[in-house]
Coordinates of C-alpha atoms in Angstrom, one line a residue:
Chain A
M4 CA 76.0 198.6 234.3
G5 CA 72.4 198.6 233.3
P6 CA 72.1 194.8 232.5
F7 CA 74.1 194.0 235.6
I8 CA 71.9 195.9 237.9
L9 CA 69.0 194.2 236.3
R10 CA 70.5 190.8 236.6
R11 CA 71.3 191.3 240.4
V12 CA 67.7 192.5 240.9
A13 CA 66.4 189.3 239.2
Q14 CA 68.7 187.3 241.6
M15 CA 67.0 189.1 244.5
I16 CA 63.7 187.4 243.6
P17 CA 64.4 183.8 244.5
L18 CA 66.2 185.0 247.7
M19 CA 63.2 186.9 248.7
I20 CA 60.9 183.9 248.0
G21 CA 63.2 181.7 249.9
I22 CA 63.0 184.0 252.9
T23 CA 59.1 184.2 252.9
L24 CA 59.1 180.5 252.5
I25 CA 61.2 179.8 255.4
T26 CA 59.3 182.4 257.7
F27 CA 56.1 180.9 256.5
I28 CA 57.0 177.2 257.0
L29 CA 58.4 177.9 260.5
A30 CA 55.3 179.9 261.6
N31 CA 53.1 177.1 260.4
A32 CA 55.0 174.2 261.9
V33 CA 53.7 175.4 265.4
P34 CA 51.0 173.0 266.7
G35 CA 47.6 174.6 267.1
S36 CA 46.0 177.5 265.4
P37 CA 46.8 181.3 266.2
L38 CA 43.2 181.3 267.6
S39 CA 43.6 178.4 270.1
A40 CA 44.2 181.1 272.8
L41 CA 40.7 182.1 272.4
A42 CA 39.3 178.6 272.8
F43 CA 38.8 178.8 276.6
N44 CA 37.5 182.4 276.6
P45 CA 33.9 182.1 277.8
T46 CA 32.9 185.2 276.0
I47 CA 33.8 183.9 272.7
S48 CA 31.5 181.2 271.1
Q49 CA 32.7 178.3 268.9
E50 CA 30.8 179.9 266.0
D51 CA 32.6 183.2 266.4
I52 CA 36.0 181.3 266.3
R53 CA 34.8 179.5 263.2
R54 CA 33.8 182.8 261.6
M55 CA 37.2 184.4 262.5
E56 CA 39.0 181.4 261.1
D57 CA 37.1 181.9 258.0
Q58 CA 37.6 185.6 257.8
L59 CA 41.4 185.1 258.4
G60 CA 41.5 182.4 255.8
L61 CA 42.8 179.8 258.2
N62 CA 40.8 176.9 256.7
E63 CA 42.4 177.4 253.2
P64 CA 45.1 175.0 252.3
L65 CA 48.7 175.9 253.2
H66 CA 49.7 176.8 249.7
V67 CA 46.8 179.1 249.2
R68 CA 47.6 180.9 252.3
Y69 CA 51.2 181.3 251.3
V70 CA 50.3 182.7 248.0
V71 CA 47.8 185.1 249.7
W72 CA 50.3 186.1 252.2
V73 CA 52.9 186.9 249.7
S74 CA 51.0 188.6 247.2
N75 CA 49.9 190.8 250.2
L76 CA 53.4 191.4 251.1
V77 CA 54.2 192.6 247.5
R78 CA 51.6 195.0 247.7
G79 CA 52.9 196.2 251.0
D80 CA 50.3 194.7 253.2
F81 CA 52.2 193.0 256.0
G82 CA 48.9 192.3 257.8
L83 CA 47.7 193.4 261.2
S84 CA 49.6 192.7 264.4
M85 CA 47.9 190.0 266.3
R86 CA 48.6 192.0 269.7
N87 CA 47.0 195.4 269.0
Q88 CA 45.5 195.3 265.4
R89 CA 47.9 198.0 264.1
P90 CA 49.5 197.4 260.6
V91 CA 52.7 195.5 260.8
L92 CA 54.4 197.4 258.1
G93 CA 53.5 200.9 259.6
T94 CA 54.8 199.8 263.1
I95 CA 58.0 198.7 261.6
M96 CA 58.4 202.0 259.7
D97 CA 57.7 203.8 263.0
K98 CA 60.7 202.1 264.6
L99 CA 63.0 201.8 261.6
P100 CA 64.5 205.4 262.0
N101 CA 65.7 204.7 265.6
T102 CA 67.4 201.5 264.5
L103 CA 68.9 203.1 261.5
I104 CA 70.3 206.0 263.8
L105 CA 71.7 203.5 266.3
T106 CA 73.3 201.2 264.0
G107 CA 74.5 204.1 261.6
T108 CA 76.1 205.9 264.5
A109 CA 77.7 202.7 265.7
L110 CA 79.1 201.8 262.3
L111 CA 80.4 205.5 262.0
M112 CA 82.1 205.1 265.4
S113 CA 83.6 201.7 264.8
L114 CA 85.0 203.0 261.5
I115 CA 86.5 206.2 262.7
F116 CA 88.4 204.0 265.2
S117 CA 89.2 200.9 263.2
I118 CA 90.5 202.8 259.9
P119 CA 93.6 204.5 261.5
V120 CA 94.4 201.6 263.8
G121 CA 94.0 199.1 260.9
V122 CA 96.1 201.1 258.5
Y123 CA 98.7 201.6 261.2
S124 CA 98.9 197.9 262.0
A125 CA 99.3 196.9 258.3
V126 CA 102.0 199.5 257.8
R127 CA 103.8 198.5 260.9
R128 CA 103.2 194.9 260.5
N129 CA 104.4 192.7 263.5
S130 CA 105.3 195.7 265.5
A131 CA 104.4 195.9 269.1
F132 CA 101.6 198.1 268.1
D133 CA 100.2 195.6 265.6
N134 CA 100.5 192.6 268.0
G135 CA 98.9 194.8 270.7
A136 CA 96.1 195.8 268.2
T137 CA 95.5 192.0 267.3
A138 CA 95.4 191.0 271.0
T139 CA 93.0 193.8 271.8
A140 CA 90.8 192.9 268.6
V141 CA 90.5 189.3 270.0
A142 CA 89.6 190.5 273.4
G143 CA 87.1 192.9 271.7
F144 CA 85.1 190.2 269.6
S145 CA 85.1 187.8 272.4
M146 CA 83.1 190.2 274.5
P147 CA 79.5 189.3 275.2
T148 CA 77.4 192.2 273.9
F149 CA 74.8 192.0 276.5
W150 CA 77.4 191.9 279.5
F151 CA 79.4 194.6 278.0
A152 CA 76.0 196.7 277.9
L153 CA 75.3 195.8 281.4
M154 CA 78.8 196.8 282.5
M155 CA 78.5 200.1 280.6
I156 CA 75.3 200.9 282.3
L157 CA 76.7 199.9 285.7
I158 CA 79.9 202.2 285.2
F159 CA 78.5 205.2 283.3
A160 CA 75.0 205.5 284.5
V161 CA 75.0 203.9 288.1
K162 CA 78.4 204.0 289.6
A163 CA 79.4 207.2 287.9
R164 CA 77.0 209.1 290.0
D165 CA 78.1 207.4 293.3
W166 CA 81.7 208.1 292.4
G167 CA 81.0 211.6 291.6
L168 CA 82.3 211.5 288.0
P169 CA 81.6 214.7 286.0
I170 CA 80.2 212.6 283.0
T171 CA 77.1 210.3 283.4
F172 CA 75.2 209.0 280.7
P173 CA 71.3 208.0 280.5
A174 CA 70.8 204.2 280.4
A175 CA 67.3 204.0 278.7
G176 CA 65.3 205.8 275.8
T177 CA 66.0 208.2 273.1
H178 CA 65.4 211.3 274.8
D179 CA 64.6 212.9 278.2
L180 CA 60.9 212.5 278.6
R181 CA 60.6 215.7 280.8
G182 CA 60.3 218.0 277.9
G183 CA 63.8 217.3 276.4
G184 CA 64.4 216.1 273.0
G185 CA 66.7 218.4 271.8
V186 CA 69.5 217.4 269.5
L187 CA 72.1 217.5 272.4
D188 CA 69.9 215.4 274.5
R189 CA 69.3 213.0 271.9
M190 CA 72.9 212.5 271.4
H191 CA 73.5 212.1 275.2
H192 CA 71.0 209.3 275.1
L193 CA 72.5 207.8 271.9
F194 CA 76.1 207.4 273.1
L195 CA 76.0 204.5 275.4
P196 CA 74.1 202.1 273.2
A197 CA 76.0 203.2 270.0
F198 CA 79.2 202.9 271.9
T199 CA 78.4 199.4 273.1
L200 CA 77.4 198.2 269.6
A201 CA 80.4 199.9 268.1
F202 CA 82.8 198.4 270.6
V203 CA 82.0 194.8 269.6
Q204 CA 82.1 195.5 265.8
T205 CA 85.3 197.6 265.9
A206 CA 87.4 194.5 266.6
A207 CA 86.2 192.8 263.4
W208 CA 86.5 196.0 261.3
T209 CA 90.2 196.6 262.5
R210 CA 91.1 193.0 261.2
Y211 CA 89.2 193.5 257.9
I212 CA 91.1 196.9 257.3
R213 CA 94.4 195.5 258.4
S214 CA 94.2 192.5 256.2
Q215 CA 92.9 194.6 253.2
M216 CA 95.7 197.1 253.7
I217 CA 98.5 194.3 253.9
E218 CA 97.1 193.0 250.6
V219 CA 97.4 196.4 248.9
L220 CA 100.6 197.2 250.3
N221 CA 102.1 194.3 248.5
Q222 CA 100.8 195.6 245.1
D223 CA 103.1 196.6 242.3
Y224 CA 101.8 200.1 242.2
M225 CA 102.6 200.7 245.9
R226 CA 106.3 199.9 244.9
T227 CA 106.0 202.2 242.1
A228 CA 104.9 205.0 244.2
N229 CA 107.6 204.4 246.7
A230 CA 110.2 204.1 244.0
K231 CA 109.0 207.5 242.6
G232 CA 110.0 208.9 245.8
L233 CA 106.6 210.0 247.0
R234 CA 106.3 210.7 250.7
E235 CA 105.3 207.9 252.7
R236 CA 102.0 209.5 253.9
I237 CA 101.0 210.1 250.4
V238 CA 101.8 206.5 249.4
I239 CA 99.9 205.1 252.2
F240 CA 96.8 207.3 252.1
R241 CA 96.4 208.4 248.5
H242 CA 97.7 205.1 246.9
G243 CA 97.1 202.5 249.6
L244 CA 94.1 203.5 251.7
R245 CA 91.9 204.4 248.7
N246 CA 92.4 201.0 247.3
A247 CA 92.1 199.2 250.5
M248 CA 88.8 201.0 251.1
L249 CA 87.2 199.5 248.0
P250 CA 86.3 196.1 249.3
L251 CA 85.0 197.8 252.4
V252 CA 81.8 198.8 250.5
T253 CA 81.2 195.1 250.0
L254 CA 81.9 194.3 253.5
L255 CA 79.4 197.0 254.7
G256 CA 76.8 195.2 252.6
I257 CA 77.6 192.0 254.5
A258 CA 77.8 193.7 257.9
I259 CA 74.2 194.7 257.8
P260 CA 72.9 191.4 259.3
D261 CA 75.5 191.6 262.1
L262 CA 74.5 195.2 262.9
F263 CA 70.8 194.3 263.1
G264 CA 71.4 191.2 265.2
G265 CA 73.7 193.2 267.6
S266 CA 71.1 196.0 267.8
L267 CA 68.4 193.6 268.8
I268 CA 70.3 192.9 272.1
I269 CA 71.3 196.4 272.7
E270 CA 67.9 197.9 272.0
Q271 CA 66.4 195.6 274.5
I272 CA 68.9 196.3 277.2
F273 CA 68.9 200.2 276.6
T274 CA 65.2 200.2 276.0
W275 CA 65.8 201.8 272.6
P276 CA 62.5 201.7 270.6
G277 CA 63.8 200.3 267.5
I278 CA 63.0 197.1 265.3
G279 CA 65.2 194.9 267.5
Q280 CA 63.1 195.9 270.4
L281 CA 59.9 195.4 268.6
A282 CA 60.9 192.0 267.4
F283 CA 61.8 190.8 270.8
N284 CA 58.5 192.4 272.5
S285 CA 56.5 190.7 269.7
A286 CA 58.3 187.4 270.2
I287 CA 57.4 187.4 274.0
N288 CA 53.8 188.4 273.3
K289 CA 53.6 185.5 270.5
D290 CA 52.7 188.2 268.0
Y291 CA 53.4 185.9 265.1
T292 CA 52.4 188.2 262.3
M293 CA 54.5 191.0 263.7
V294 CA 57.6 188.6 264.1
M295 CA 57.0 187.1 260.6
G296 CA 56.8 190.6 259.2
I297 CA 60.0 191.9 260.9
V298 CA 61.9 188.8 259.7
V299 CA 60.9 189.2 256.0
F300 CA 61.5 193.0 256.4
V301 CA 64.9 192.8 257.9
G302 CA 65.8 190.0 255.1
F303 CA 64.7 192.4 252.5
L304 CA 66.9 195.3 254.0
V305 CA 69.9 193.0 254.0
I306 CA 69.4 191.8 250.5
L307 CA 68.8 195.4 249.3
G308 CA 71.9 196.5 251.3
N309 CA 74.0 193.8 249.5
L310 CA 72.6 194.9 246.2
I311 CA 73.5 198.6 246.7
A312 CA 77.0 197.5 247.9
D313 CA 77.6 195.6 244.8
V314 CA 76.5 198.4 242.4
V315 CA 78.4 201.1 244.5
Y316 CA 81.4 198.8 244.3
G317 CA 81.0 198.5 240.5
L318 CA 80.7 202.4 240.2
L319 CA 83.9 203.0 242.4
D320 CA 86.2 200.4 240.8
P321 CA 86.5 200.9 236.9
R322 CA 88.4 197.6 236.8
I323 CA 85.2 195.7 237.6
R324 CA 83.7 194.7 234.4
Y325 CA 80.1 193.3 234.1
D326 CA 79.5 191.2 231.0
Chain B
M22 CA 113.2 174.9 267.2
S23 CA 113.3 174.6 271.1
S24 CA 116.6 173.7 272.8
G25 CA 114.9 170.6 274.3
E26 CA 114.7 169.1 270.8
R27 CA 118.2 169.8 269.9
M28 CA 119.5 168.2 273.1
E29 CA 117.2 165.2 272.1
G30 CA 118.8 165.0 268.8
A31 CA 122.2 165.3 270.4
S32 CA 121.6 162.5 272.9
A33 CA 120.2 160.2 270.1
S34 CA 123.5 160.7 268.3
Q35 CA 125.6 160.0 271.2
A36 CA 123.7 156.6 271.8
Q37 CA 124.5 155.3 268.2
P38 CA 128.1 156.6 267.6
A39 CA 128.5 153.9 264.9
A40 CA 126.0 155.4 262.6
S41 CA 127.0 158.1 260.3
N42 CA 125.9 160.9 262.4
P43 CA 124.8 163.7 259.9
T44 CA 122.8 161.3 257.8
Q45 CA 121.2 159.6 260.8
R46 CA 120.2 162.8 262.3
L47 CA 118.7 164.1 259.0
T48 CA 116.4 161.0 258.6
D49 CA 115.6 161.2 262.3
L50 CA 114.4 164.9 261.6
G51 CA 112.5 163.9 258.5
Q52 CA 110.6 161.1 260.3
R53 CA 109.6 163.3 263.0
R54 CA 108.4 166.1 260.7
T55 CA 104.7 164.8 260.2
Y56 CA 102.2 167.5 259.5
L57 CA 100.6 167.3 262.7
G58 CA 103.8 167.1 264.6
M59 CA 104.9 170.4 263.0
A60 CA 101.5 171.9 263.6
W61 CA 101.7 171.1 267.2
R62 CA 105.2 172.5 267.5
R63 CA 104.0 175.7 265.9
F64 CA 101.0 175.8 268.2
R65 CA 103.1 175.1 271.3
R66 CA 105.4 178.1 270.4
N67 CA 102.4 180.5 270.6
K68 CA 102.1 181.3 274.3
L69 CA 98.7 183.0 274.1
A70 CA 97.2 180.2 272.3
M71 CA 98.7 177.6 275.0
L72 CA 97.2 179.9 277.7
G73 CA 93.8 179.8 275.9
L74 CA 94.0 176.0 275.7
A75 CA 94.8 175.7 279.4
V76 CA 91.9 178.0 280.5
L77 CA 89.6 176.1 278.3
V78 CA 90.7 172.8 279.8
L79 CA 90.2 174.3 283.4
M80 CA 86.7 175.4 282.2
I81 CA 85.8 171.9 281.1
V82 CA 87.1 170.4 284.2
F83 CA 85.0 172.9 286.1
A84 CA 82.0 172.0 284.0
L85 CA 82.5 168.2 284.3
C86 CA 83.0 168.2 288.0
A87 CA 80.1 170.4 288.8
G88 CA 78.5 167.6 290.8
L89 CA 81.7 166.9 292.7
I90 CA 82.3 170.6 293.3
S91 CA 78.5 170.9 294.6
Q92 CA 79.1 167.9 296.9
Y93 CA 82.6 168.5 298.2
I94 CA 83.8 172.0 297.8
T95 CA 80.8 174.4 298.1
G96 CA 78.5 172.0 299.8
F97 CA 75.3 173.2 298.3
A98 CA 73.2 171.6 295.7
L99 CA 72.2 173.4 292.4
S100 CA 68.8 174.6 293.8
D101 CA 69.4 174.8 297.6
Q102 CA 67.7 177.9 298.6
N103 CA 67.9 179.9 301.7
L104 CA 66.2 183.4 301.6
M105 CA 67.6 184.3 305.1
N106 CA 71.0 184.0 303.4
A107 CA 70.4 185.9 300.0
Y108 CA 72.8 188.5 298.4
Q109 CA 75.8 187.3 300.2
P110 CA 79.0 189.0 298.7
I111 CA 82.0 187.4 297.2
G112 CA 84.1 185.7 299.8
A113 CA 81.3 185.2 302.4
E114 CA 81.6 182.6 304.9
N115 CA 80.5 179.0 303.1
H116 CA 79.9 180.9 299.9
L117 CA 83.2 181.5 297.9
L118 CA 81.4 183.6 295.2
G119 CA 78.4 184.7 297.3
T120 CA 74.7 183.9 296.9
D121 CA 72.0 185.2 294.5
D122 CA 68.6 186.7 295.1
V123 CA 67.1 183.5 296.7
G124 CA 70.2 182.5 298.5
R125 CA 71.6 180.0 296.1
D126 CA 75.3 179.4 296.0
V127 CA 76.8 181.2 292.9
A128 CA 79.7 179.1 292.4
T129 CA 77.8 175.8 292.4
R130 CA 75.5 177.4 289.9
L131 CA 78.2 178.8 287.7
A132 CA 79.7 175.3 287.4
Y133 CA 76.4 173.9 286.3
G134 CA 76.0 176.8 284.1
A135 CA 79.5 176.1 282.4
R136 CA 78.2 172.5 281.9
V137 CA 75.1 174.2 279.8
S138 CA 77.0 176.8 278.0
L139 CA 79.9 174.5 276.8
G140 CA 77.7 171.5 276.4
V141 CA 75.2 173.4 274.1
A142 CA 77.9 175.1 272.2
G143 CA 79.8 171.9 271.6
L144 CA 76.8 170.0 270.5
A145 CA 75.7 172.8 268.3
V146 CA 79.3 172.8 266.6
L147 CA 79.3 169.1 266.2
G148 CA 75.8 169.2 264.6
A149 CA 76.8 172.1 262.4
M150 CA 80.0 170.4 261.4
T151 CA 78.1 167.4 260.3
I152 CA 75.7 169.1 258.2
G153 CA 78.1 171.8 256.9
V154 CA 80.8 169.4 255.8
T155 CA 78.3 167.0 254.1
V156 CA 76.6 169.8 252.2
G157 CA 79.9 171.6 251.4
L158 CA 81.5 168.3 250.1
M159 CA 78.5 167.3 248.0
A160 CA 77.9 170.8 246.6
G161 CA 81.8 171.4 245.9
Y162 CA 82.3 168.1 244.5
H163 CA 79.3 167.5 242.2
G164 CA 78.5 171.0 241.3
G165 CA 75.6 171.6 239.0
V166 CA 72.2 171.6 240.3
I167 CA 73.0 170.4 243.8
D168 CA 75.6 173.2 244.2
S169 CA 73.3 175.9 243.0
L170 CA 70.2 174.6 245.3
A171 CA 72.6 174.3 248.3
M172 CA 74.3 177.7 247.7
R173 CA 71.0 179.6 247.0
F174 CA 69.8 178.1 250.3
V175 CA 72.9 179.4 251.9
D176 CA 72.3 182.7 250.5
I177 CA 68.7 182.8 252.0
M178 CA 69.9 181.8 255.4
L179 CA 72.8 184.3 255.3
S180 CA 70.2 187.2 254.5
I181 CA 68.2 186.6 257.6
P182 CA 70.1 187.9 260.7
T183 CA 70.8 184.9 262.8
L184 CA 69.5 186.3 265.9
F185 CA 66.0 187.4 264.3
L186 CA 65.7 183.8 262.8
L187 CA 66.3 182.1 266.2
L188 CA 63.9 184.7 267.8
L189 CA 61.1 183.6 265.4
V190 CA 61.7 179.9 266.2
A191 CA 62.0 180.6 269.9
T192 CA 58.8 182.3 269.9
L193 CA 57.2 179.4 268.2
F194 CA 58.6 176.5 270.4
T195 CA 59.8 176.2 274.0
L196 CA 63.2 174.6 273.8
N197 CA 65.3 172.3 276.1
A198 CA 69.1 172.3 276.0
L199 CA 69.2 169.5 273.2
A200 CA 66.6 171.3 270.9
L201 CA 68.5 174.7 271.6
A202 CA 71.8 173.1 270.5
G203 CA 70.0 171.7 267.3
L204 CA 68.4 174.9 266.5
I205 CA 71.7 176.8 266.8
A206 CA 73.4 174.1 264.6
A207 CA 70.6 174.4 262.0
V208 CA 71.6 178.1 261.5
A209 CA 75.2 177.8 262.1
W210 CA 76.2 175.4 259.3
V211 CA 75.8 177.6 256.4
T212 CA 79.2 179.4 256.7
L213 CA 81.2 176.3 257.0
S214 CA 79.4 174.7 254.0
R215 CA 80.3 177.6 252.0
L216 CA 83.9 177.5 253.1
I217 CA 84.2 173.8 252.4
R218 CA 82.6 174.1 249.0
G219 CA 85.4 176.5 248.1
E220 CA 88.1 174.4 249.4
V221 CA 86.6 171.3 247.7
I222 CA 86.2 173.2 244.4
A223 CA 89.9 174.2 244.6
A224 CA 91.1 170.6 245.7
K225 CA 89.1 168.5 243.2
N226 CA 91.3 169.8 240.3
R227 CA 94.5 169.0 241.8
D228 CA 96.7 166.1 240.5
Y229 CA 96.4 163.9 243.3
V230 CA 92.6 163.7 242.8
D231 CA 93.1 163.0 239.0
A232 CA 95.7 160.5 240.0
A233 CA 93.1 158.7 242.4
R234 CA 90.5 158.7 239.6
V235 CA 93.0 157.2 237.2
V236 CA 93.8 154.2 239.3
G237 CA 89.9 153.7 239.6
A238 CA 88.9 155.1 243.0
K239 CA 85.2 155.6 243.3
N240 CA 83.7 159.0 244.1
T241 CA 83.2 158.3 247.7
R242 CA 86.6 157.1 248.2
I243 CA 88.0 160.1 246.5
I244 CA 85.8 162.5 248.7
F245 CA 86.5 160.8 251.9
R246 CA 90.1 159.5 251.6
H247 CA 91.6 162.2 249.4
I248 CA 89.5 165.5 249.6
L249 CA 88.3 165.4 253.2
P250 CA 91.7 165.1 254.8
N251 CA 93.0 168.1 252.7
V252 CA 89.9 170.3 254.0
A253 CA 90.2 169.0 257.5
P254 CA 92.3 172.0 258.8
V255 CA 89.7 174.4 257.6
V256 CA 87.0 172.4 259.5
I257 CA 89.1 172.4 262.6
V258 CA 89.8 176.0 262.4
W259 CA 86.1 176.8 261.7
A260 CA 85.1 174.8 264.7
S261 CA 87.6 176.2 267.2
L262 CA 86.2 179.7 266.2
A263 CA 82.6 178.6 266.0
V264 CA 82.6 177.3 269.6
P265 CA 83.1 180.7 271.2
A266 CA 80.7 182.4 268.6
L267 CA 77.9 179.8 269.5
I268 CA 78.6 180.2 273.3
L269 CA 77.7 183.8 272.8
T270 CA 74.7 182.8 270.8
E271 CA 73.4 180.5 273.5
A272 CA 74.1 183.1 276.1
S273 CA 72.4 185.8 274.2
L274 CA 69.3 183.6 273.7
S275 CA 69.3 182.5 277.4
F276 CA 69.8 186.1 278.5
L277 CA 66.8 187.2 276.4
G278 CA 64.9 184.6 278.1
L279 CA 64.4 182.4 275.0
G280 CA 67.0 179.8 275.6
I281 CA 67.7 177.6 278.7
Q282 CA 64.8 178.4 281.1
P283 CA 65.2 178.8 284.8
P284 CA 65.5 177.2 287.4
D285 CA 68.1 175.3 285.3
P286 CA 71.2 177.7 285.3
S287 CA 73.0 178.9 282.2
W288 CA 75.5 181.7 282.3
G289 CA 73.1 183.7 280.1
N290 CA 70.0 183.3 282.1
M291 CA 71.9 183.9 285.5
L292 CA 72.9 187.1 284.0
S293 CA 69.3 188.1 282.9
N294 CA 68.2 186.9 286.5
A295 CA 70.9 189.3 288.0
Q296 CA 70.0 192.2 285.9
R297 CA 66.6 192.3 287.8
V298 CA 68.3 192.7 291.1
W299 CA 71.3 194.6 290.4
S300 CA 70.9 197.3 292.8
R301 CA 71.2 194.7 295.5
S302 CA 74.2 193.0 294.1
T303 CA 76.8 193.9 291.6
S304 CA 78.7 190.7 291.8
L305 CA 75.7 188.8 290.5
V306 CA 75.9 190.8 287.3
V307 CA 79.7 190.6 286.9
L308 CA 80.5 187.0 287.6
P309 CA 78.4 185.1 284.9
G310 CA 79.4 187.6 282.3
L311 CA 82.8 187.2 283.2
A312 CA 82.6 183.5 283.1
I313 CA 81.4 183.8 279.4
Y314 CA 84.0 186.4 278.5
I315 CA 86.9 184.3 280.0
T316 CA 85.8 181.2 278.2
V317 CA 85.1 182.8 274.9
F318 CA 88.3 184.8 275.1
A319 CA 90.3 181.7 275.9
I320 CA 88.8 179.7 273.0
N321 CA 89.4 182.5 270.5
L322 CA 93.0 182.7 271.4
M323 CA 93.4 179.1 271.1
G324 CA 91.4 179.1 267.7
N325 CA 93.7 181.8 266.4
G326 CA 96.8 179.7 267.4
L327 CA 95.3 176.7 265.8
R328 CA 94.7 178.6 262.6
D329 CA 98.2 179.7 262.5
A330 CA 99.6 176.3 263.3
L331 CA 97.4 174.3 261.0
D332 CA 97.5 176.4 257.9
P333 CA 99.8 179.4 257.6
R334 CA 97.9 180.3 254.4
L335 CA 94.9 181.0 256.5
T336 CA 96.5 183.7 258.4
D337 CA 95.4 187.2 257.1

């Protein structure tokens, strides 16, 4: 296991270099300098701009700037936001917990729903239930996230009040700004964005779990378990589900990019102060250093997630040997 | 097999009473059983997939005829504004689907929006197919350094969430429809190339490839005449499922204000425009999203049917 982890960590390095390289090349493909916005500012003289260029190292050749940027990244120095001069990494870290809470809750919600549905679909393959679940899954992942979010707000935050429904949900923020902030209040605010994010993911998870389960159901040990006369519930859950859940760990690693991508839109619509909203606002404000920092950071999280998933998979499944 | 074909077979045998009937009918069946014929027969049996195909065709007609619709049906041009006539509800006089915040006809704009949404997604898929198939064929067939480099690059691209990468590029450049399609294609080809690579590696060790090489076929001939046709179903299925995904990508970007810029309508930017004024009109928010949803849903149904029909192995 030790050498395997070392080798996997070593594989991360070229990936990280690649991500920084792509980000850097894209950011530098823009015509003009980051300071060109200042060129027409009457209070800033040409000399000042030249001095700023020197200070920022903009006159160095590209490869030197790349090396400086990357070696700063490695030391945890993501630079300063071009918008408000605050450290990029610190700002990301401030927002990260909100995004993790949102995506984590959404993931939990979709697993709670999709595991039973996926298992039942696989066990009763081609039944009315299975066909219904398949059709619903297609309906689910065809849904445009942003539109679904707007419809959720329209129904549960706007119309529910008009219709006099007993349950309404807030459509923005993480907690009530009028002195709220208790756990219940936060959960109340979390529900709508998390549900929306979960809804779109659930369809894909249901399909994954169904196909994993079908594969496991065809294994020899399942027939053995049945032949021994074990009750169906024990066969399905103890022998089947436990084995079907193993590849799920890897899929969790693969799902991280989708979760972050989905949360970008959800955070924007529900004004949820996470990394997605930060990325979007920085993009609108042309805050290059922030956007570059976020892309590199999220890329790093994804790679790290995949690494952890691989290692955990190896720990869970003794059949996997790493030589 | 449908009753129609059985009747057809019966009438054929009646027309040629002289031929020895059973054998004749067997060869008839054999001749008609081409791969595509069988795939089409399997596809046609899938009612949901046929429904999806029908809806897609309608949407394409709707998009292609946007000019005609504007001229003859709604009677309004794309950007005809009338502030006195804003926020008309669905079914209003002269405006079948109502008007938006500056009194533009929603039905007309939806038709032009369909053109953008389907066009950008279609172009992006074509572009992604070209790159993905080329890279996949090269990496899978030649292996070695080309393969390692290509697949490491794919790994890198897969590590950055697509939307964040698109966000980065959209921050840096202002894009027109064509550039947007190119950008989406530049991100979307990676999954296909990995898929193709796997298929090619499996295919290149088959006997027919060895046989082709034995008779002296060159690499290009083997790749394009022998391997490509065998991975074609994978490409078609990928494309049919990528179109809806990329429609959603384009719509997301336009919704975020980073894709198609107003006043050009796309379903995504119509939705974000409506979001600002939705206290005045609910239908403005519902309609563009519904158009996206119906289209994506239809193509996904069709894609699933296509996958089952073209290659039963691909079904999970």
